[in-house]
mmCIF file of C-alpha atoms and ligand atoms in Angstrom:
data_model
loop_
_atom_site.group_PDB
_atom_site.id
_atom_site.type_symbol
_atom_site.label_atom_id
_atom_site.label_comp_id
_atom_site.label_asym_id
_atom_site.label_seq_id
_atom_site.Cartn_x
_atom_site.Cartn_y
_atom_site.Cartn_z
ATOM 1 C CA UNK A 1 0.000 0.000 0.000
ATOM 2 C CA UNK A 2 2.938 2.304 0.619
ATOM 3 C CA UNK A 3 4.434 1.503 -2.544
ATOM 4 C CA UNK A 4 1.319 2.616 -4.179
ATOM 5 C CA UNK A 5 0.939 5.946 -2.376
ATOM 6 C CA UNK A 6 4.478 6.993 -3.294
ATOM 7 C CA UNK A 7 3.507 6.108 -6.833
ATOM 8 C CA UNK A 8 0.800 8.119 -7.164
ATOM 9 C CA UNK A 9 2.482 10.994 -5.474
ATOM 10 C CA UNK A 10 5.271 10.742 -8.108
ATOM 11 C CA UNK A 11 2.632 10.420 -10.734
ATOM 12 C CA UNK A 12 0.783 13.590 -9.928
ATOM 13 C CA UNK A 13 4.691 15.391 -9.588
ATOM 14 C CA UNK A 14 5.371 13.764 -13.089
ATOM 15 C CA UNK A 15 2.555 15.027 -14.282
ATOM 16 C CA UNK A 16 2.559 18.475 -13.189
ATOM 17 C CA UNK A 17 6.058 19.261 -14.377
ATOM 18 C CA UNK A 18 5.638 17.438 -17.908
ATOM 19 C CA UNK A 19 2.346 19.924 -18.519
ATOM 20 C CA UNK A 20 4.747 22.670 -17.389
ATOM 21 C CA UNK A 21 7.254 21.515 -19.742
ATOM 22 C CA UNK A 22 4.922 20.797 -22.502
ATOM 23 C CA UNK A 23 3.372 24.356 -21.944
ATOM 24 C CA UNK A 24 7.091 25.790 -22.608
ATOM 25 C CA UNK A 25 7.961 24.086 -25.366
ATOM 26 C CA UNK A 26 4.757 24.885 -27.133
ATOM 27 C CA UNK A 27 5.340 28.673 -26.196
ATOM 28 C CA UNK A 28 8.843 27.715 -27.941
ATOM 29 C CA UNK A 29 7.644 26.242 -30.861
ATOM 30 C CA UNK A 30 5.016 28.946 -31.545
ATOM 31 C CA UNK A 31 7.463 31.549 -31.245
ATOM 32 C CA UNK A 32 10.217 29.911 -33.740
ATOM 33 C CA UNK A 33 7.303 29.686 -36.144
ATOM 34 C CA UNK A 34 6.283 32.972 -35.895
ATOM 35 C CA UNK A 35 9.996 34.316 -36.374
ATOM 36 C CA UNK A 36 9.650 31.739 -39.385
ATOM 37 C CA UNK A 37 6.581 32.937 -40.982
ATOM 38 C CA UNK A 38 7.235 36.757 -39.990
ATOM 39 C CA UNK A 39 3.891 36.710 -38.032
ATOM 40 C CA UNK A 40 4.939 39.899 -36.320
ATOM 41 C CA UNK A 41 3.740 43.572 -36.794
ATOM 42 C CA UNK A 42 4.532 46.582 -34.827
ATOM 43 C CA UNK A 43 1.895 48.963 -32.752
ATOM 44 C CA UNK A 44 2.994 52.468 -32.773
ATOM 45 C CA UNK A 45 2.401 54.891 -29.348
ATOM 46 C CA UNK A 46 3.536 59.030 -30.233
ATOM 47 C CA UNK A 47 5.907 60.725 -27.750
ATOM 48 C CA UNK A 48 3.805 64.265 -27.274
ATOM 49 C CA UNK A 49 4.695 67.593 -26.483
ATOM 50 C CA UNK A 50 2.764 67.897 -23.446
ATOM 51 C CA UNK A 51 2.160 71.468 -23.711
ATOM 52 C CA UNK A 52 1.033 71.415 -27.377
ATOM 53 C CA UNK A 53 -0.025 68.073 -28.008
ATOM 54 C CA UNK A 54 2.606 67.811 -31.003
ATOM 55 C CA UNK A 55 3.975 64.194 -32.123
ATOM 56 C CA UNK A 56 7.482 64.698 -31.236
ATOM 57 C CA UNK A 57 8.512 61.027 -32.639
ATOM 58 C CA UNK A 58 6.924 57.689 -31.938
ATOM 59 C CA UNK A 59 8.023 54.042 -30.366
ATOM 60 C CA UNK A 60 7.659 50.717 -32.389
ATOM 61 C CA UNK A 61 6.397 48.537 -30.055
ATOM 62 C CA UNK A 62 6.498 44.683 -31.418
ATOM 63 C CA UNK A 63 3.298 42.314 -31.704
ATOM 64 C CA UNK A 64 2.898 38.595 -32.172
ATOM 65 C CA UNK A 65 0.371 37.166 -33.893
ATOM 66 C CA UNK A 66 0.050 33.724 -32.923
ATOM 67 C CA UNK A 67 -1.523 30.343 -34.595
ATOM 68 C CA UNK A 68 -4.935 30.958 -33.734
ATOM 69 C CA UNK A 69 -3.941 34.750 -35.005
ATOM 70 C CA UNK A 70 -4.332 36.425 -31.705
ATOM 71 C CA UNK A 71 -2.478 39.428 -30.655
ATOM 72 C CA UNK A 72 0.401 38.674 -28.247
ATOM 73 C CA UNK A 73 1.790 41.351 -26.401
ATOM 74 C CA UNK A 74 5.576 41.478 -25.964
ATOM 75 C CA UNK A 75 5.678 40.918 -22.121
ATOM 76 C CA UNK A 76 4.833 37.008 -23.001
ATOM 77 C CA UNK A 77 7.413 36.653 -25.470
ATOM 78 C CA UNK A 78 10.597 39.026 -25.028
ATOM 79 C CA UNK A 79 12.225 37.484 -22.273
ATOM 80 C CA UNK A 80 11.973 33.841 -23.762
ATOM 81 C CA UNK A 81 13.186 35.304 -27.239
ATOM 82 C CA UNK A 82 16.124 36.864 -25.653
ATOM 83 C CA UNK A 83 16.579 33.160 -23.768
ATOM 84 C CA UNK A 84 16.263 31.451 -27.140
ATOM 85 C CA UNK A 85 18.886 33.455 -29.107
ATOM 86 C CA UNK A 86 15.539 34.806 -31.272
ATOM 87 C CA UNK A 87 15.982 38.599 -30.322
ATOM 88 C CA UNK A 88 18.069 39.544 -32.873
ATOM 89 C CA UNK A 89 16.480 38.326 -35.646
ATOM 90 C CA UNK A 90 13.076 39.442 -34.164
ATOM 91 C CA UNK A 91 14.981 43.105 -34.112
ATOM 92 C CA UNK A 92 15.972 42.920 -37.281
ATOM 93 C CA UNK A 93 11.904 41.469 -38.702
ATOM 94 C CA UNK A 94 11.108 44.918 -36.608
ATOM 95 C CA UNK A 95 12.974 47.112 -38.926
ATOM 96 C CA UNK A 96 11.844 45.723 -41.663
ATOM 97 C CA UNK A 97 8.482 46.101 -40.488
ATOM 98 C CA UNK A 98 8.880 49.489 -39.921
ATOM 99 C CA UNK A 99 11.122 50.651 -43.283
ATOM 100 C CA UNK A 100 7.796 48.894 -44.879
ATOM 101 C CA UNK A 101 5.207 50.939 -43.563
ATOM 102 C CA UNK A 102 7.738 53.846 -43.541
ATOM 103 C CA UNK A 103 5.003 55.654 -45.918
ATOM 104 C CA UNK A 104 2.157 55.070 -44.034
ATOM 105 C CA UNK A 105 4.150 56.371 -40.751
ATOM 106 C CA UNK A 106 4.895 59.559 -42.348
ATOM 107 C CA UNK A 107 1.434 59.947 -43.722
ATOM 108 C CA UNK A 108 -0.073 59.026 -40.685
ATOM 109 C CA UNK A 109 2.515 60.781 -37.597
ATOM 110 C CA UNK A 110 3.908 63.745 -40.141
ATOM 111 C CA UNK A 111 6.689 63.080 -42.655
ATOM 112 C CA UNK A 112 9.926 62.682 -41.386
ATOM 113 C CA UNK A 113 8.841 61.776 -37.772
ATOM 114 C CA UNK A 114 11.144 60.345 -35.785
ATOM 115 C CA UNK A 115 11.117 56.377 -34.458
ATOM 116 C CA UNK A 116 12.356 54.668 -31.244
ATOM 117 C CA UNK A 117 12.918 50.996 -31.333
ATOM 118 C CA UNK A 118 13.325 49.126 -28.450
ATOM 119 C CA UNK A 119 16.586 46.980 -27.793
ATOM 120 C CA UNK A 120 16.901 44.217 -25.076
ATOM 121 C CA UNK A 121 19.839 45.055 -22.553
ATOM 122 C CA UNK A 122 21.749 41.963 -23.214
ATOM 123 C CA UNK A 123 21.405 42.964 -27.414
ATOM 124 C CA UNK A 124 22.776 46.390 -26.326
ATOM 125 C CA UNK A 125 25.781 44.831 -24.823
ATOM 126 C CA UNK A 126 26.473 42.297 -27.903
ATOM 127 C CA UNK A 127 28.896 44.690 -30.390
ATOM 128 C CA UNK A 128 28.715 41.616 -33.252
ATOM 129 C CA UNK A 129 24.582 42.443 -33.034
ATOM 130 C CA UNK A 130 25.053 45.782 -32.539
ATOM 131 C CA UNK A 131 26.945 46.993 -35.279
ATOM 132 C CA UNK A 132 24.884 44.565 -37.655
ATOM 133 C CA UNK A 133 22.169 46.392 -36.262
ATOM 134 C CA UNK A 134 23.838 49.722 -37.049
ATOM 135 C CA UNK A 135 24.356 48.930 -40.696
ATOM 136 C CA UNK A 136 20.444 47.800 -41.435
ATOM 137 C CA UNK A 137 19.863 51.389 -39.545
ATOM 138 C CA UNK A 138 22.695 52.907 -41.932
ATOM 139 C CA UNK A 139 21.213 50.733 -44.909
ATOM 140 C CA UNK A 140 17.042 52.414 -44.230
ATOM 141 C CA UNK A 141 18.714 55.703 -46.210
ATOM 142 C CA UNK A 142 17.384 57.534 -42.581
ATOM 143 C CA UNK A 143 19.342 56.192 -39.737
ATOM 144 C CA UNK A 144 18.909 59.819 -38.388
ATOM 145 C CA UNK A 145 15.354 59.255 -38.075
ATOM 146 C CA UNK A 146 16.005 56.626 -35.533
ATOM 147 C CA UNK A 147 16.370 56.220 -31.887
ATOM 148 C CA UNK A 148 17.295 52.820 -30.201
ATOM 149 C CA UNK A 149 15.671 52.482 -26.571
ATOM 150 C CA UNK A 150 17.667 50.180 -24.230
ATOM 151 C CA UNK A 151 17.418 50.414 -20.345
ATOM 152 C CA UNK A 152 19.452 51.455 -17.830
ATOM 153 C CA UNK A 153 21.368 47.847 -17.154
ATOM 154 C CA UNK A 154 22.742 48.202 -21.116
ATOM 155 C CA UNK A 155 25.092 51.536 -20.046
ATOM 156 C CA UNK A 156 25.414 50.256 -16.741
ATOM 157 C CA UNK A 157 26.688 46.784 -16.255
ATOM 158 C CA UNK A 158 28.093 46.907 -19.582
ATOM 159 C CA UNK A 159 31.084 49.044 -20.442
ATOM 160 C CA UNK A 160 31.232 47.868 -24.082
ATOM 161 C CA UNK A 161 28.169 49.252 -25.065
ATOM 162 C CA UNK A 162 29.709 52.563 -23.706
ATOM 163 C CA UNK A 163 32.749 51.856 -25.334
ATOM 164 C CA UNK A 164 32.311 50.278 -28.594
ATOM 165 C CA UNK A 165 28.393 50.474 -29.783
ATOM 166 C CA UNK A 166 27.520 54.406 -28.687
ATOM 167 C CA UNK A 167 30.272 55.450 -30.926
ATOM 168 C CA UNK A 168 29.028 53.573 -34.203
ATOM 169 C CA UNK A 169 25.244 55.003 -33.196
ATOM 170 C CA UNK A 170 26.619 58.400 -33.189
ATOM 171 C CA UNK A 171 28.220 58.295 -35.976
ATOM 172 C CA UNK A 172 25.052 57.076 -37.909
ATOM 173 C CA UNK A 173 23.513 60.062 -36.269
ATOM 174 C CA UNK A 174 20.872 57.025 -34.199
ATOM 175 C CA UNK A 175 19.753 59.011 -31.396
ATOM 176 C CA UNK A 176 20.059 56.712 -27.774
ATOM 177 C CA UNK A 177 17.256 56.986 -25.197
ATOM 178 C CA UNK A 178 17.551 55.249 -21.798
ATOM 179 C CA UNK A 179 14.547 53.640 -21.520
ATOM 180 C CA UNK A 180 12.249 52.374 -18.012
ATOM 181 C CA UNK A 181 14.635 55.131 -16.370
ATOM 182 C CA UNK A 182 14.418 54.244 -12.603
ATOM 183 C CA UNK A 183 13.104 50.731 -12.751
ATOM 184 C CA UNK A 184 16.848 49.208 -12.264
ATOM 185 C CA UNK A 185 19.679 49.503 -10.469
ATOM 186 C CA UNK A 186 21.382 52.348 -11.482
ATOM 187 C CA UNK A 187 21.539 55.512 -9.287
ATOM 188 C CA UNK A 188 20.907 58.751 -10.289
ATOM 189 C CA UNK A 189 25.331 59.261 -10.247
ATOM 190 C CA UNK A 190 25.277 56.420 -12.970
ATOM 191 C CA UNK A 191 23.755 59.078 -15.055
ATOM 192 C CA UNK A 192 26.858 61.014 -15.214
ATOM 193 C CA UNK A 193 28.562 58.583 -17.010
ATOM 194 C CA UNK A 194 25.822 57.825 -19.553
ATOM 195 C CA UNK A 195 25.575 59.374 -22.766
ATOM 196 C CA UNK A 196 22.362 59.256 -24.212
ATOM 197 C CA UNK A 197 20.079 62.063 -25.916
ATOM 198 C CA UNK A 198 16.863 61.222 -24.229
ATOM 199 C CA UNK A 199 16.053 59.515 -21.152
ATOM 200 C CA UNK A 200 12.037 58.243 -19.928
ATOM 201 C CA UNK A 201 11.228 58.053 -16.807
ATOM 202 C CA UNK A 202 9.680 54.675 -15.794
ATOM 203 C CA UNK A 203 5.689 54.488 -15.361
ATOM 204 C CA UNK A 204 5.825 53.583 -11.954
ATOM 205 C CA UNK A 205 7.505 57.454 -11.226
ATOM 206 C CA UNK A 206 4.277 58.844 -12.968
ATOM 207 C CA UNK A 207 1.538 57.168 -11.239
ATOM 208 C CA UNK A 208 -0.760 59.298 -9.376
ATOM 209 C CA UNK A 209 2.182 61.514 -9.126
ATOM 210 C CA UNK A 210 -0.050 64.423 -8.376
ATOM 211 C CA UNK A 211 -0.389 62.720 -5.078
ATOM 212 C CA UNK A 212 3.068 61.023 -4.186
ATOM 213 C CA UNK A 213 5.150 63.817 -2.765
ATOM 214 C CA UNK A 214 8.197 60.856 -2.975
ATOM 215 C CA UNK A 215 7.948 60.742 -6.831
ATOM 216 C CA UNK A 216 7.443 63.811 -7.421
ATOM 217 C CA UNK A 217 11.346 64.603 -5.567
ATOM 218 C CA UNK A 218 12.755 62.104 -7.259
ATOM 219 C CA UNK A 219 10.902 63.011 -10.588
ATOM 220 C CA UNK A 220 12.449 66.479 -9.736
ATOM 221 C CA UNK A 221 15.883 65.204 -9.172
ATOM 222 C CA UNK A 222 15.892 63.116 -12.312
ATOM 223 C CA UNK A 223 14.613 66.160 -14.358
ATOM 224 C CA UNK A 224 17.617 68.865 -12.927
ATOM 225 C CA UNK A 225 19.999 66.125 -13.617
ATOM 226 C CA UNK A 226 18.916 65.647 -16.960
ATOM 227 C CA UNK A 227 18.785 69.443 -17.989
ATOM 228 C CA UNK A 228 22.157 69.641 -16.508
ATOM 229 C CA UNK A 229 23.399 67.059 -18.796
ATOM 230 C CA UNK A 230 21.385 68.061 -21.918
ATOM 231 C CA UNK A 231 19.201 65.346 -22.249
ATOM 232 C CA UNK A 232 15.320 65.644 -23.474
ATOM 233 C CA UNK A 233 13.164 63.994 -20.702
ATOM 234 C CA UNK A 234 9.864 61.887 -21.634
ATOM 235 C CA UNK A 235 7.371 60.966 -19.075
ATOM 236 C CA UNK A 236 6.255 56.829 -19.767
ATOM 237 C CA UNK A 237 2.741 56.084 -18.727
ATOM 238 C CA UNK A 238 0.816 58.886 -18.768
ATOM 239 C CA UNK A 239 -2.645 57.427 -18.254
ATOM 240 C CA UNK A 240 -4.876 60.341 -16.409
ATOM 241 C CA UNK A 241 -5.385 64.322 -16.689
ATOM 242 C CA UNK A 242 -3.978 64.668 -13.212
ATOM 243 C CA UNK A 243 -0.787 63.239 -13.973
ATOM 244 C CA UNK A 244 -0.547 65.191 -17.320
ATOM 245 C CA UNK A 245 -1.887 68.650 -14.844
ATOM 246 C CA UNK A 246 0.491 68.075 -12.895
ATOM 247 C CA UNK A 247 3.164 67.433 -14.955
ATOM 248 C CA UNK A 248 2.038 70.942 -17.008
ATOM 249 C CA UNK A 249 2.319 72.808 -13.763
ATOM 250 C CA UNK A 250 5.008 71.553 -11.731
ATOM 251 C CA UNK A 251 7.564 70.162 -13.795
ATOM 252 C CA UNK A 252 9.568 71.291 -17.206
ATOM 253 C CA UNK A 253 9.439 67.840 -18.432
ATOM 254 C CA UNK A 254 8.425 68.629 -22.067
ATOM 255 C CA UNK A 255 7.259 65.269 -23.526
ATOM 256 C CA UNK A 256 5.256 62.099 -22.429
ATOM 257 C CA UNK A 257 3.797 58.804 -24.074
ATOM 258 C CA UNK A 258 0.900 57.405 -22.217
ATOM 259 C CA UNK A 259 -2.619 56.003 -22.813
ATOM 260 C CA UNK A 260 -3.948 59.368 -21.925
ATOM 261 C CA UNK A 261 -2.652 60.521 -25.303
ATOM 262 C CA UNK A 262 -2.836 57.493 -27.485
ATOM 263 C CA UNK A 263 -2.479 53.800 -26.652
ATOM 264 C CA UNK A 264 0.085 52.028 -29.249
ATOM 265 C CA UNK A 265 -2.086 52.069 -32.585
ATOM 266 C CA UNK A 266 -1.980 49.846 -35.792
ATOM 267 C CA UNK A 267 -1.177 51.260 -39.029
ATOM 268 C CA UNK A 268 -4.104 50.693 -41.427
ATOM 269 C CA UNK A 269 -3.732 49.592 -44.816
ATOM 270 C CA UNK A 270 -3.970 51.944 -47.985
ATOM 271 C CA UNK A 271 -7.532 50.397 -49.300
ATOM 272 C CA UNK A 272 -7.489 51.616 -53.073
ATOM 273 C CA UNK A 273 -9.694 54.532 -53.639
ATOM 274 C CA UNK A 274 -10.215 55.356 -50.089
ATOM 275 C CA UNK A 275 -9.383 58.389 -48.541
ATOM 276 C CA UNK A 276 -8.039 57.055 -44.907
ATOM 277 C CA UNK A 277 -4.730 58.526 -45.037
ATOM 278 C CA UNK A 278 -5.783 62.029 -45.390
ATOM 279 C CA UNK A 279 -8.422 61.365 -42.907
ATOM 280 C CA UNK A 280 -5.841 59.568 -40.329
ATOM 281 C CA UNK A 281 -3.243 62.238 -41.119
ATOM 282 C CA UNK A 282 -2.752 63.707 -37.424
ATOM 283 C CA UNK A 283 0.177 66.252 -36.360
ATOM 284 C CA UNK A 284 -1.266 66.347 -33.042
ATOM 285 C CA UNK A 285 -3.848 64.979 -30.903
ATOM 286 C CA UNK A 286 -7.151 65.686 -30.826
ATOM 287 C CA UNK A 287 -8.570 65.051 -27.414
ATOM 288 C CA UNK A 288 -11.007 66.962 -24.893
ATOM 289 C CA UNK A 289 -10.079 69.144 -23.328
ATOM 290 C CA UNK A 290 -10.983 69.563 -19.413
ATOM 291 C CA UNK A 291 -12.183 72.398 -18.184
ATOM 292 C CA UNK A 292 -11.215 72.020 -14.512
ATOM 293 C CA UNK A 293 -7.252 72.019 -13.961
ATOM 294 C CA UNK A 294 -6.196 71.209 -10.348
ATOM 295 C CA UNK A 295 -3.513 73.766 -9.044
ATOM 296 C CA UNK A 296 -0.404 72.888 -7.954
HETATM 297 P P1 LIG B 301 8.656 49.853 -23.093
HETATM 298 O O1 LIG B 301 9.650 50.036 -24.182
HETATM 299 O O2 LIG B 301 8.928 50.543 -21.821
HETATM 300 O O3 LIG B 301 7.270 50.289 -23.724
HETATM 301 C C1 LIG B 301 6.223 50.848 -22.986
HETATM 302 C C2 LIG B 301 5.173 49.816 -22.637
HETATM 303 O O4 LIG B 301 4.193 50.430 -21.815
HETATM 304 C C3 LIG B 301 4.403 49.270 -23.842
HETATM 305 O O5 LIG B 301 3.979 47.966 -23.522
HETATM 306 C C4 LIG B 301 3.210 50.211 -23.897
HETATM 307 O O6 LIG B 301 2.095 49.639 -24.542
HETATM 308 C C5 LIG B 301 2.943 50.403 -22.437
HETATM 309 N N1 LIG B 301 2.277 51.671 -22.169
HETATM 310 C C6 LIG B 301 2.336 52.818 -22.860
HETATM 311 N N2 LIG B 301 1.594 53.776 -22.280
HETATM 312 C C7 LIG B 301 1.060 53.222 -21.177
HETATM 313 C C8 LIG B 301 0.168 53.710 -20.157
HETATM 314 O O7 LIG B 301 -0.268 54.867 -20.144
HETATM 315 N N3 LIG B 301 -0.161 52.839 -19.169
HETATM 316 C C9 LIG B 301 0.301 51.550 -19.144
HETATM 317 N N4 LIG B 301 -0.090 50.759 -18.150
HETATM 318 N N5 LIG B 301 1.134 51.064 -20.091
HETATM 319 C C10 LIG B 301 1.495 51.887 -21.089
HETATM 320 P P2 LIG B 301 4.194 46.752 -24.509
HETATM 321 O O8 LIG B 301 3.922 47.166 -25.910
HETATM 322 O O9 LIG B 301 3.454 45.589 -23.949
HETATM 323 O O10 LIG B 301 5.750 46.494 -24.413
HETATM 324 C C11 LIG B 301 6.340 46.059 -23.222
HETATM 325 C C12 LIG B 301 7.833 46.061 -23.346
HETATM 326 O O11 LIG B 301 8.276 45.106 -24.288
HETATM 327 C C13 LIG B 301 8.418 47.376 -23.812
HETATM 328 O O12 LIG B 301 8.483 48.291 -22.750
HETATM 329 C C14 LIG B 301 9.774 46.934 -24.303
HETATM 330 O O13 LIG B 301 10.684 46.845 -23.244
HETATM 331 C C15 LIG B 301 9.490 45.546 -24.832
HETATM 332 N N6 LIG B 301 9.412 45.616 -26.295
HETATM 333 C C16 LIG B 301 8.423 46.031 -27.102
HETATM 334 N N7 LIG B 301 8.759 45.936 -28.399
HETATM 335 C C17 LIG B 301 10.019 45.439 -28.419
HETATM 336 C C18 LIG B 301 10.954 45.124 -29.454
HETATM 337 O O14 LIG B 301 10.700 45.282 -30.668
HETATM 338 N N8 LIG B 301 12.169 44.611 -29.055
HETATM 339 C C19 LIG B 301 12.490 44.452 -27.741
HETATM 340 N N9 LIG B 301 13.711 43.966 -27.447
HETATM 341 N N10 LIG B 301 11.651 44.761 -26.759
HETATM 342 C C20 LIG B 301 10.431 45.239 -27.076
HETATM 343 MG MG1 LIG B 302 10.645 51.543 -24.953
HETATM 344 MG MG1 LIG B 303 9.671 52.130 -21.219
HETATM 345 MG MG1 LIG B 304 9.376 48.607 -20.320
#
């Protein structure tokens, strides 16, 4: 009878960890295929002037469209492409993606508008991906146009990026943002040593600020810091018109991205014959405007 019970204990632990297993390696599988059949497309959120609504550039944020052709957001898939050794290529499918569309972007955002693409940290670190990267940027005819978003670990914990990669970006003219700025383990002296053109400040700085007296002294700090060392600062996460009042009043933080503004939006097709383009053609954003501001 004891023999048994340990049996079926091991059973039920067998079982458990093969449909974890099985789970992965179908989340594996799925992804390989989609890197294989290019079943990716790109949502695209503005970075607005928060004082006149202006598109100041927008961020390329990568989608997965799995079998059953549902949306996958990248938080389910990043992290296991980076494990898998698929990131790069999946970088490289979002370029592509992008130099595309490029068109439709500059009908739809304003011609010329300029686009952030997001880079893993361990990517940022790799100078063999990094200055293949560098030359499909160099290749688009634009590389100006671009900014590469990688956060805080990349300048950090790695001194080749520093080193070796910012150079080649700056020669290309690729602007460098510091993206998720607080969310790691940096401290605000790490700045000094980094040197990028734009840094965001992480989400969880911006929410409710107009309430949290701690973020807003450390949104303070991060904004005299970064005037002092000339780089443009963008608020992440802007979801509410008390964040974006309070921002207007109390701080000189000039842009933000946030669902207040826009969520990340899909690029529709040219239909022929239709007049969408014209119609979706938008060099700022239209949205209510409240009445009642809070002071501050
Ligand atoms: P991220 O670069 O910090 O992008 C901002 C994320 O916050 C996006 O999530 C965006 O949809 C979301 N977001 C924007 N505004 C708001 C808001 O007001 N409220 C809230 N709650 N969220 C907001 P998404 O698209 O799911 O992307 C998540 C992360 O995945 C990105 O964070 C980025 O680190 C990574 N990622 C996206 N595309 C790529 C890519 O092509 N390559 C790599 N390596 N990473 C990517
Ligand atoms: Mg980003
Ligand atoms: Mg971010
Ligand atoms: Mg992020």
């Amino acid at each position: 009878r004891i023999k048994n019970e340990t049996k079926g204990a091991a059973a039920i632990f067998d079982s458990g960890m093969q449909r974890e297993a099985l789970a992965r390696m179908e989340i594996e599988q799925s992804l390989r295929l989609a890197i294989l059949d290019k079943r990716f497309c790109c949502a695209f959120q503005p970075k607005v002037d928060i004082r006149t609504q202006q598109i100041k550039g927008i961020e390329a944020l990568v989608r997965l469209r799995d079998d059953e052709g549902i949306i996958q957001a990248p938080g389910t898939f990043i992290d296991l492409a980076v494990e898998l050794g698929l990131i790069d290529e999946l970088t490289h499918l979002v370029l592509a993606e992008i130099m595309r569309s490029i068109d439709l972007i500059d009908d739809t955002f304003g011609t010329g508008v300029g686009i952030s693409i997001n880079v893993a940290a361990k990517q940022a670190g790799n100078v063999a991906f990094m200055t293949s990267f560098a030359r499909a940027l160099e290749k688009t005819g634009c590389p100006t146009r671009f900014i590469v978003e990688v956060t805080e670990d990349a300048f950090v914990a790695k001194a080749r990026f520093q080193a070796e990669i910012l150079p080649i970006l700056r020669r290309l003219g690729v602007g460098i943002s510091i993206d998720d700025f607080g969310s790691g383990y940096s401290s605000l002296s790490a700045l000094a040593d980094i040197t990028a053109d734009e840094i965001k400040i992480d989400r969880s700085f911006i929410v409710d600020i107009h309430k949290r007296p701690r973020s807003q002294g450390i949104l303070k700090a991060i904004e005299s810091l970064s005037e002092a060392l000339g780089m443009t600062v963008i608020a992440e996460g802007v979801e509410t018109f008390e964040e974006l009042a309070y921002l207007q009043a109390a701080t000189r933080i000039k842009y933000a991205q946030g669902f207040y503004f826009s969520e990340p939006v899909f690029l529709e097709e040219h239909q022929p014959g239709s007049r969408a383009v014209s119609d979706n053609r938008t060099s700022s954003i239209n949205r209510p405007v409240q009445e009642s501001r809070p002071a501050y």
